[in-house]
């Protein structure tokens, strides 16, 4: 593969807030701690405090979650977390079917590469890449499918509640048995696991264990016990609601759109296939859509005895993560990066360290046949992200033997009618109105001629135009960026070293958009555009 990079602003895919963060605009500096540059990590390493007792709990629970784990990079990384000079870098994601879209893979590869790069620059410390499983999420419709070879495959089940607890039922077993193209490790993950969280752990471990990736399930009673003070404060005092709303107001005054909106209580109640919001009504706490209610002293006892039943929402999950991990950085997509800025005041209030927030690497892969077509048409990397109709018109215009807008002809026509206008004034000024109207009609007629020229030229270039549409549909299937649509199997089944090759091209501290062009040329070159 050949690597090219381009400015994210060229793609049209990112919000102004995200792009301004990458530009390090002064107006945003109050919404994060430090900008992610390699030299800034030294300060964070000295500041980040994570107590020995928390480390002991974390390591003990990781061993328990993994169960049997042979000696290797993962087990050594887990054991290293007991040491005060070991820190984590983390990404999180939903429990997608068969890994879901490509960017799931990109998130983890970016995180692993960051751990490696930090070790190179700070050899006296250890850095553990962590994948946080979003096992408590209950939006099954977002994760119950994947796309391969243009076909959507769906797991149908009527199970409810946190998806990590879903049993690998008849529906998923039948689906897996029907998919002959699935590699053995994916089939085994779903056929031998008991619950969805087991399957995800198995396939992620298979793909990334050789790089030492540690998989953490935050849905853990012992870990949530570390979070009890925050659970109580949010449930009974609702500080986060006020703090996030204040940040939202500040960001909106700067002209940015906010995407995370807090609740008075930012926890769900989770039990026996249930995950529903907790609300307070007339002095009584209750779970919406359920017959579950508590008085204040009863709820306090429930939190103390069963902290695992209290599931943080999108506002509280990052704080929970940073409470139970010795974490330096979080890597996510553009929307994730942006919403962390809404949370800085919560971290300050609870005196929890705010991590570096990094965008994961963004990637577009052009297959060999598409790479050939791009070169033949002379398209630039920025061209690939343009609307296809705009691109079509641009291509036809720039490759025509003459300017299809007919600017010279329009100029001469305009000059001619200017002369007629002046002559009319010398004869009868009332004629000038007629001359001006005739000039307008003539320009419109000439514009219609220009449009006919363009269509005729487009027809003459029908083969090239068809290739443009083929390129766009391959790279943006259904007008959606490839990395958000296609499954990694699209490339992995052709080359089972696909993920390993990504490590060579990913740079977690370079936030430019990556284009990887598959080519007949062996090896790989690199250039920056």
Coordinates of C-alpha atoms in Angstrom, one line a residue:
X1 CA 0.0 0.0 0.0
X2 CA 1.1 3.6 -0.7
X3 CA 0.2 6.2 2.0
X4 CA -0.9 9.7 1.3
X5 CA -2.2 12.2 3.9
X6 CA -4.3 15.3 3.6
X7 CA -5.7 18.0 5.9
X8 CA -9.0 16.8 7.5
X9 CA -10.6 20.1 6.5
X10 CA -10.4 19.1 2.8
X11 CA -12.7 16.1 3.4
X12 CA -15.8 18.0 4.6
X13 CA -16.4 15.3 7.1
X14 CA -15.6 17.1 10.3
X15 CA -17.3 19.6 12.6
X16 CA -16.0 23.2 13.1
X17 CA -15.4 22.3 16.8
X18 CA -13.2 19.3 15.9
X19 CA -11.2 21.2 13.2
X20 CA -10.7 24.2 15.6
X21 CA -9.3 21.8 18.2
X22 CA -6.8 20.5 15.7
X23 CA -5.8 24.1 15.0
X24 CA -5.4 24.6 18.7
X25 CA -7.6 27.7 18.8
X26 CA -7.2 29.7 22.0
X27 CA -10.9 29.9 22.5
X28 CA -11.1 26.1 23.2
X29 CA -8.2 25.8 25.7
X30 CA -10.5 26.0 28.7
X31 CA -12.3 22.8 27.6
X32 CA -9.4 20.4 27.8
X33 CA -6.2 20.0 29.9
X34 CA -3.4 19.7 27.4
X35 CA -3.1 19.3 23.6
X36 CA -1.8 15.9 22.6
X37 CA 1.8 16.5 21.5
X38 CA 4.5 13.9 22.4
X39 CA 6.4 16.5 24.6
X40 CA 3.3 17.3 26.6
X41 CA 3.0 13.8 27.9
X42 CA 6.0 14.3 30.2
X43 CA 4.0 16.8 32.3
X44 CA 1.0 14.4 32.5
X45 CA 3.2 11.5 33.5
X46 CA 4.4 13.5 36.5
X47 CA 0.9 14.8 37.4
X48 CA -1.1 11.7 37.0
X49 CA -1.7 10.1 40.4
X50 CA -3.3 6.6 40.7
X51 CA -3.2 5.0 44.1
X52 CA -1.8 1.5 44.8
X53 CA -5.1 0.3 46.2
X54 CA -6.9 1.2 42.9
X55 CA -4.2 -0.6 41.0
X56 CA -4.6 -3.7 43.1
X57 CA -8.4 -3.7 42.4
X58 CA -7.9 -3.1 38.7
X59 CA -5.4 -5.9 38.3
X60 CA -7.4 -8.4 40.3
X61 CA -10.6 -7.7 38.3
X62 CA -8.7 -8.0 35.0
X63 CA -7.4 -11.4 36.0
X64 CA -10.9 -12.4 37.0
X65 CA -12.5 -11.1 33.7
X66 CA -10.0 -12.9 31.6
X67 CA -10.2 -16.2 33.5
X68 CA -7.5 -18.4 32.1
X69 CA -4.8 -16.4 30.3
X70 CA -1.6 -17.8 29.1
X71 CA 1.7 -16.0 29.6
X72 CA 2.2 -13.4 26.9
X73 CA 2.0 -9.7 26.1
X74 CA -1.5 -9.3 27.6
X75 CA -0.8 -11.1 30.9
X76 CA 2.5 -9.2 31.2
X77 CA 0.7 -5.9 30.6
X78 CA -2.0 -6.7 33.2
X79 CA 0.7 -7.5 35.8
X80 CA 2.6 -4.3 35.0
X81 CA -0.4 -2.2 36.0
X82 CA 0.4 -2.9 39.6
X83 CA 3.5 -0.7 39.2
X84 CA 3.3 3.0 39.8
X85 CA 5.2 3.8 36.5
X86 CA 2.7 2.0 34.3
X87 CA -0.1 3.9 32.6
X88 CA -2.9 3.2 30.1
X89 CA -4.0 4.7 26.8
X90 CA -7.6 3.8 26.1
X91 CA -10.2 3.5 23.4
X92 CA -13.8 2.4 23.8
X93 CA -16.5 1.0 21.5
X94 CA -19.7 -0.8 21.3
X95 CA -19.9 -4.6 21.0
X96 CA -20.4 -4.7 17.3
X97 CA -21.4 -7.8 15.4
X98 CA -18.2 -9.3 13.8
X99 CA -16.3 -6.1 14.8
X100 CA -18.8 -3.8 12.9
X101 CA -17.4 -1.0 10.7
X102 CA -13.7 -0.7 9.8
X103 CA -13.2 2.2 12.2
X104 CA -13.5 -0.1 15.1
X105 CA -10.2 -1.7 14.0
X106 CA -8.7 1.7 13.3
X107 CA -9.5 2.8 16.9
X108 CA -7.6 -0.1 18.4
X109 CA -4.6 0.1 16.0
X110 CA -4.3 3.8 16.8
X111 CA -4.4 3.1 20.5
X112 CA -1.7 0.4 20.3
X113 CA 0.5 2.7 18.2
X114 CA 0.2 5.4 20.8
X115 CA 1.4 3.1 23.5
X116 CA 4.3 2.0 21.4
X117 CA 5.3 5.6 20.5
X118 CA 5.1 6.7 24.2
X119 CA 7.4 3.8 25.2
X120 CA 9.9 5.0 22.6
X121 CA 9.9 8.5 24.0
X122 CA 9.6 7.6 27.7
X123 CA 11.4 4.3 28.2
X124 CA 11.3 4.6 32.0
X125 CA 7.5 4.1 31.9
X126 CA 5.3 1.4 30.7
X127 CA 2.2 2.0 28.6
X128 CA -0.7 -0.4 28.2
X129 CA -3.3 -0.1 25.4
X130 CA -6.8 -0.8 26.6
X131 CA -10.0 -1.5 24.8
X132 CA -13.0 -0.6 27.0
X133 CA -16.0 -2.8 26.1
X134 CA -19.2 -0.8 26.1
X135 CA -21.0 -3.9 27.5
X136 CA -23.6 -1.8 29.4
X137 CA -25.0 -0.1 26.3
X138 CA -28.6 -1.1 25.5
X139 CA -29.0 0.2 21.9
X140 CA -28.9 -3.2 20.2
X141 CA -30.1 -1.9 16.9
X142 CA -26.8 0.0 16.5
X143 CA -24.7 -3.1 16.8
X144 CA -26.8 -6.1 15.6
X145 CA -25.5 -6.0 12.0
X146 CA -22.5 -5.8 9.7
X147 CA -22.0 -5.1 6.0
X148 CA -19.9 -7.4 3.8
X149 CA -19.7 -7.5 0.0
X150 CA -22.7 -5.2 -0.2
X151 CA -25.0 -7.3 1.9
X152 CA -26.2 -6.5 5.4
X153 CA -26.2 -9.4 7.9
X154 CA -28.4 -9.0 11.0
X155 CA -28.7 -10.9 14.3
X156 CA -32.4 -11.0 15.2
X157 CA -33.2 -11.5 18.9
X158 CA -35.9 -10.2 21.4
X159 CA -33.4 -9.8 24.3
X160 CA -33.4 -6.6 26.2
X161 CA -31.1 -4.7 28.5
X162 CA -27.3 -4.3 28.4
X163 CA -26.0 -5.9 25.3
X164 CA -23.0 -7.4 26.9
X165 CA -25.3 -9.7 28.9
X166 CA -27.1 -10.9 25.8
X167 CA -26.9 -14.7 25.4
X168 CA -25.5 -16.1 22.2
X169 CA -28.9 -17.5 21.3
X170 CA -30.3 -19.5 18.4
X171 CA -30.5 -16.4 16.2
X172 CA -26.8 -15.7 16.3
X173 CA -25.9 -19.4 16.1
X174 CA -28.0 -19.8 12.9
X175 CA -26.5 -16.7 11.4
X176 CA -22.9 -17.7 12.1
X177 CA -23.5 -21.2 10.7
X178 CA -24.8 -19.8 7.5
X179 CA -21.8 -17.5 6.8
X180 CA -19.3 -19.7 5.1
X181 CA -16.9 -16.8 4.6
X182 CA -16.3 -16.2 8.3
X183 CA -12.8 -17.0 9.5
X184 CA -12.6 -19.7 12.2
X185 CA -11.7 -17.4 15.0
X186 CA -14.9 -15.4 14.5
X187 CA -17.1 -18.5 14.3
X188 CA -15.5 -19.9 17.5
X189 CA -16.0 -16.6 19.4
X190 CA -19.7 -16.8 18.9
X191 CA -20.2 -20.5 19.0
X192 CA -18.1 -21.2 22.2
X193 CA -19.0 -18.0 24.1
X194 CA -21.9 -17.8 26.5
X195 CA -22.8 -14.1 26.2
X196 CA -22.0 -11.3 23.7
X197 CA -19.3 -9.8 25.9
X198 CA -17.5 -13.2 25.8
X199 CA -17.6 -13.4 22.0
X200 CA -16.3 -9.8 21.7
X201 CA -13.5 -10.5 24.1
X202 CA -12.5 -13.6 22.2
X203 CA -12.3 -12.1 18.8
X204 CA -10.6 -8.9 19.9
X205 CA -8.1 -10.9 21.9
X206 CA -7.4 -13.1 18.8
X207 CA -6.7 -10.0 16.6
X208 CA -4.7 -7.9 19.1
X209 CA -3.3 -10.0 21.9
X210 CA 0.1 -10.2 20.3
X211 CA 0.3 -6.4 20.7
X212 CA -0.6 -6.6 24.4
X213 CA -4.1 -5.0 24.1
X214 CA -5.9 -5.4 27.4
X215 CA -9.7 -5.7 27.3
X216 CA -11.7 -4.2 30.1
X217 CA -15.4 -4.7 30.9
X218 CA -16.5 -1.8 33.1
X219 CA -19.6 -3.6 34.2
X220 CA -17.9 -5.0 37.3
X221 CA -19.1 -4.6 40.9
X222 CA -15.6 -4.3 42.4
X223 CA -14.7 -1.6 39.9
X224 CA -17.9 0.3 40.4
X225 CA -17.3 0.3 44.2
X226 CA -14.5 2.8 43.4
X227 CA -17.1 5.0 41.8
X228 CA -19.7 5.0 44.6
X229 CA -19.0 8.5 45.8
X230 CA -19.7 9.9 42.3
X231 CA -22.8 7.8 41.9
X232 CA -24.2 9.1 45.2
X233 CA -23.3 12.7 44.4
X234 CA -25.0 12.6 41.0
X235 CA -28.1 10.9 42.2
X236 CA -28.7 13.0 45.2
X237 CA -27.1 16.4 44.3
X238 CA -27.2 16.5 40.4
X239 CA -24.0 18.6 40.1
X240 CA -23.0 17.1 36.7
X241 CA -26.3 18.4 35.1
X242 CA -25.4 22.0 36.1
X243 CA -21.7 21.7 35.1
X244 CA -22.3 20.2 31.6
X245 CA -25.1 22.7 30.9
X246 CA -22.7 25.5 31.7
X247 CA -20.1 24.1 29.3
X248 CA -22.7 23.7 26.6
X249 CA -23.7 27.4 27.0
X250 CA -20.1 28.5 26.7
X251 CA -19.5 26.3 23.6
X252 CA -22.7 27.5 22.0
X253 CA -21.7 31.1 22.6
X254 CA -18.5 30.4 20.6
X255 CA -20.7 29.2 17.8
X256 CA -20.3 25.4 18.3
X257 CA -23.0 22.8 18.3
X258 CA -23.1 20.5 21.4
X259 CA -24.2 16.9 21.2
X260 CA -24.3 15.6 24.7
X261 CA -27.1 16.8 27.0
X262 CA -27.0 15.8 30.7
X263 CA -29.9 14.6 32.8
X264 CA -30.6 15.6 36.4
X265 CA -29.5 12.0 37.2
X266 CA -27.0 10.5 34.8
X267 CA -27.3 6.9 35.7
X268 CA -29.4 4.0 34.5
X269 CA -30.6 1.2 36.8
X270 CA -29.5 -2.2 35.5
X271 CA -30.9 -5.5 36.6
X272 CA -32.1 -8.8 34.9
X273 CA -32.3 -7.6 31.3
X274 CA -33.2 -4.1 32.3
X275 CA -31.4 -0.8 31.8
X276 CA -33.6 2.2 32.3
X277 CA -33.1 5.8 33.6
X278 CA -33.4 6.8 37.2
X279 CA -35.5 9.9 37.8
X280 CA -36.7 11.8 40.9
X281 CA -40.4 12.6 41.1
X282 CA -42.0 14.3 44.1
X283 CA -39.2 13.3 46.4
X284 CA -39.2 9.6 45.4
X285 CA -36.6 8.0 43.2
X286 CA -37.9 5.6 40.5
X287 CA -36.9 3.7 37.4
X288 CA -38.9 4.9 34.3
X289 CA -41.2 2.3 32.8
X290 CA -40.8 0.1 35.8
X291 CA -42.5 -0.4 39.2
X292 CA -39.2 0.2 41.0
X293 CA -39.1 3.0 43.6
X294 CA -37.0 4.1 46.6
X295 CA -37.0 6.6 49.3
X296 CA -33.7 8.4 49.7
X297 CA -32.3 6.1 52.5
X298 CA -33.4 3.0 50.5
X299 CA -31.6 4.2 47.4
X300 CA -28.5 5.0 49.4
X301 CA -28.4 1.5 50.7
X302 CA -29.0 0.1 47.1
X303 CA -26.0 2.0 45.8
X304 CA -23.8 0.9 48.7
X305 CA -24.8 -2.8 48.3
X306 CA -25.2 -3.1 44.5
X307 CA -23.1 -0.4 42.7
X308 CA -23.0 -2.7 39.7
X309 CA -26.7 -2.0 39.2
X310 CA -25.9 1.7 38.5
X311 CA -24.8 2.2 34.9
X312 CA -23.3 5.6 33.8
X313 CA -24.7 7.3 30.8
X314 CA -22.7 9.1 28.1
X315 CA -22.0 12.0 30.5
X316 CA -20.6 9.9 33.4
X317 CA -19.0 7.0 31.5
X318 CA -15.7 8.9 30.7
X319 CA -15.4 10.0 34.4
X320 CA -15.9 6.4 35.5
X321 CA -13.3 5.2 33.0
X322 CA -10.7 7.7 34.3
X323 CA -11.6 6.9 37.9
X324 CA -10.7 3.2 37.6
X325 CA -7.8 3.4 35.1
X326 CA -4.3 5.1 35.4
X327 CA -5.1 6.6 32.1
X328 CA -3.2 9.2 30.1
X329 CA -5.2 9.4 26.8
X330 CA -8.5 8.5 25.2
X331 CA -8.7 8.0 21.5
X332 CA -12.0 8.3 19.7
X333 CA -13.9 9.4 16.6
X334 CA -14.6 13.1 15.8
X335 CA -17.9 13.1 17.7
X336 CA -16.4 11.5 20.7
X337 CA -13.5 13.9 20.8
X338 CA -15.9 16.8 20.6
X339 CA -18.2 15.7 23.4
X340 CA -15.3 15.3 25.8
X341 CA -15.0 19.1 25.8
X342 CA -18.4 19.3 27.3
X343 CA -17.2 17.3 30.3
X344 CA -14.1 19.1 31.5
X345 CA -15.9 20.9 34.3
X346 CA -17.1 17.5 35.7
X347 CA -13.6 16.2 35.9
X348 CA -12.4 19.4 37.7
X349 CA -15.3 19.2 40.1
X350 CA -14.6 15.6 41.1
X351 CA -10.9 16.2 41.0
X352 CA -10.3 13.4 38.5
X353 CA -7.5 13.9 35.9
X354 CA -8.6 14.9 32.4
X355 CA -6.8 12.8 29.9
X356 CA -5.3 13.8 26.5
X357 CA -8.1 13.5 24.0
X358 CA -6.9 12.3 20.6
X359 CA -8.8 11.5 17.4
X360 CA -8.1 8.0 16.2
X361 CA -6.5 7.7 12.7
X362 CA -9.0 8.2 9.9
X363 CA -8.4 6.1 6.8
X364 CA -9.6 5.6 3.3
X365 CA -8.4 2.5 1.4
X366 CA -8.5 2.5 -2.4
X367 CA -8.4 -1.0 -3.9
X368 CA -6.1 -1.7 -6.8
X369 CA -8.7 -1.3 -9.5
X370 CA -9.9 2.0 -8.0
X371 CA -6.4 3.2 -7.6
X372 CA -5.9 2.7 -11.3
X373 CA -9.0 4.6 -12.1
X374 CA -8.1 7.5 -9.8
X375 CA -4.7 7.8 -11.5
X376 CA -6.2 7.7 -15.1
X377 CA -8.7 10.4 -14.2
X378 CA -6.0 12.5 -12.5
X379 CA -8.0 13.0 -9.3
X380 CA -6.4 14.5 -6.3
X381 CA -7.0 13.2 -2.7
X382 CA -9.3 16.1 -2.0
X383 CA -11.3 15.3 -5.1
X384 CA -12.2 12.0 -3.7
X385 CA -14.3 13.7 -0.9
X386 CA -16.3 16.0 -3.2
X387 CA -19.9 15.5 -4.0
X388 CA -20.1 13.2 -7.1
X389 CA -22.2 15.6 -9.2
X390 CA -19.9 18.5 -8.4
X391 CA -16.9 16.2 -9.2
X392 CA -18.5 15.1 -12.5
X393 CA -19.0 18.7 -13.7
X394 CA -15.5 19.7 -12.5
X395 CA -13.9 16.8 -14.3
X396 CA -15.8 17.4 -17.6
X397 CA -14.9 21.1 -17.5
X398 CA -11.2 20.8 -16.6
X399 CA -10.6 18.0 -19.3
X400 CA -12.4 19.8 -22.1
X401 CA -10.4 21.3 -25.0
X402 CA -12.1 24.6 -24.4
X403 CA -13.8 26.5 -21.5
X404 CA -17.3 25.1 -21.4
X405 CA -18.6 28.2 -19.6
X406 CA -17.8 30.2 -22.8
X407 CA -16.4 33.2 -20.9
X408 CA -14.9 34.8 -24.0
X409 CA -18.1 34.6 -25.9
X410 CA -20.1 36.0 -23.0
X411 CA -17.6 38.8 -22.7
X412 CA -17.9 39.7 -26.4
X413 CA -21.7 39.5 -26.3
X414 CA -21.8 41.7 -23.3
X415 CA -19.5 44.2 -25.0
X416 CA -21.6 44.2 -28.1
X417 CA -24.8 45.0 -26.1
X418 CA -22.9 47.7 -24.2
X419 CA -22.2 49.4 -27.5
X420 CA -25.8 49.1 -28.6
X421 CA -26.9 50.5 -25.3
X422 CA -24.7 53.6 -25.8
X423 CA -25.9 54.0 -29.4
X424 CA -29.5 53.7 -28.3
X425 CA -29.0 56.5 -25.9
X426 CA -27.9 58.8 -28.7
X427 CA -31.0 57.9 -30.7
X428 CA -33.8 57.6 -28.2
X429 CA -33.1 56.9 -24.5
X430 CA -36.3 54.8 -24.3
X431 CA -34.7 52.3 -26.6
X432 CA -32.1 51.5 -23.9
X433 CA -34.6 49.5 -21.9
X434 CA -35.3 47.3 -24.9
X435 CA -31.5 46.9 -25.6
X436 CA -30.9 45.9 -22.0
X437 CA -33.7 43.3 -22.0
X438 CA -32.4 41.9 -25.3
X439 CA -28.9 41.6 -23.8
X440 CA -30.2 39.7 -20.8
X441 CA -32.1 37.3 -23.1
X442 CA -29.1 36.9 -25.3
X443 CA -26.9 36.0 -22.2
X444 CA -29.5 33.5 -21.1
X445 CA -29.5 31.9 -24.5
X446 CA -25.7 31.7 -24.6
X447 CA -25.8 30.1 -21.1
X448 CA -28.2 27.5 -22.4
X449 CA -25.8 26.8 -25.3
X450 CA -23.0 26.5 -22.8
X451 CA -25.0 23.9 -20.8
X452 CA -25.6 21.9 -24.0
X453 CA -21.9 22.0 -24.7
X454 CA -21.2 20.7 -21.2
X455 CA -23.8 17.8 -21.6
X456 CA -22.4 16.9 -25.0
X457 CA -18.9 16.9 -23.6
X458 CA -20.1 14.8 -20.7
X459 CA -21.7 12.3 -23.1
X460 CA -18.4 12.1 -25.0
X461 CA -16.6 11.3 -21.8
X462 CA -19.3 8.9 -20.6
X463 CA -16.7 6.2 -19.8
X464 CA -14.7 8.5 -17.6
X465 CA -17.9 9.8 -15.9
X466 CA -19.0 6.2 -15.2
X467 CA -15.6 5.5 -13.6
X468 CA -16.1 8.6 -11.3
X469 CA -19.3 7.1 -10.0
X470 CA -17.7 3.7 -9.5
X471 CA -14.9 5.3 -7.5
X472 CA -17.3 7.2 -5.3
X473 CA -19.6 4.2 -4.7
X474 CA -16.6 2.0 -3.7
X475 CA -15.0 4.6 -1.4
X476 CA -18.3 6.0 -0.1
X477 CA -20.8 3.2 -0.3
X478 CA -24.3 4.6 0.1
X479 CA -22.7 8.1 0.3
X480 CA -21.1 7.0 3.7
X481 CA -17.4 7.0 4.3
X482 CA -15.9 3.6 3.7
X483 CA -14.6 3.3 7.3
X484 CA -18.1 3.8 8.7
X485 CA -19.7 1.2 6.5
X486 CA -17.5 -1.7 5.5
X487 CA -16.4 -4.5 7.7
X488 CA -12.7 -5.3 8.0
X489 CA -13.4 -8.8 6.5
X490 CA -13.6 -7.0 3.1
X491 CA -9.8 -6.7 3.2
X492 CA -8.8 -9.3 5.8
X493 CA -10.2 -12.2 3.8
X494 CA -7.9 -11.2 0.9
X495 CA -4.9 -10.6 3.1
X496 CA -4.9 -11.9 6.7
X497 CA -1.9 -9.6 7.4
X498 CA -4.2 -6.6 6.7
X499 CA -4.3 -5.4 10.3
X500 CA -0.6 -5.9 10.8
X501 CA 0.2 -3.7 7.8
X502 CA -1.9 -0.9 9.3
X503 CA 0.6 -0.5 12.2
X504 CA 3.3 0.6 9.6
X505 CA 1.1 3.4 8.3
X506 CA -0.7 4.7 11.5
X507 CA 0.7 7.7 13.4
X508 CA -1.5 8.4 16.5
X509 CA -0.1 11.9 16.8
X510 CA -0.5 12.9 13.2
X511 CA -4.2 13.9 12.8
X512 CA -4.2 14.2 9.0
X513 CA -6.5 12.0 7.0
X514 CA -4.8 8.9 5.7
X515 CA -5.4 7.4 2.2
X516 CA -3.9 4.0 1.6
X517 CA -3.8 3.0 -2.0
X518 CA -3.5 -0.7 -2.8
X519 CA -1.1 -1.1 -5.6
X520 CA 0.7 -3.8 -7.6
X521 CA 3.9 -2.3 -6.4
X522 CA 5.3 -4.4 -3.6
X523 CA 6.3 -2.7 -0.4
X524 CA 5.1 0.8 0.2
X525 CA 6.1 4.4 -0.4
X526 CA 4.9 7.4 1.5
X527 CA 4.2 11.0 0.6
X528 CA 2.4 13.9 2.2
X529 CA 0.0 16.0 0.2

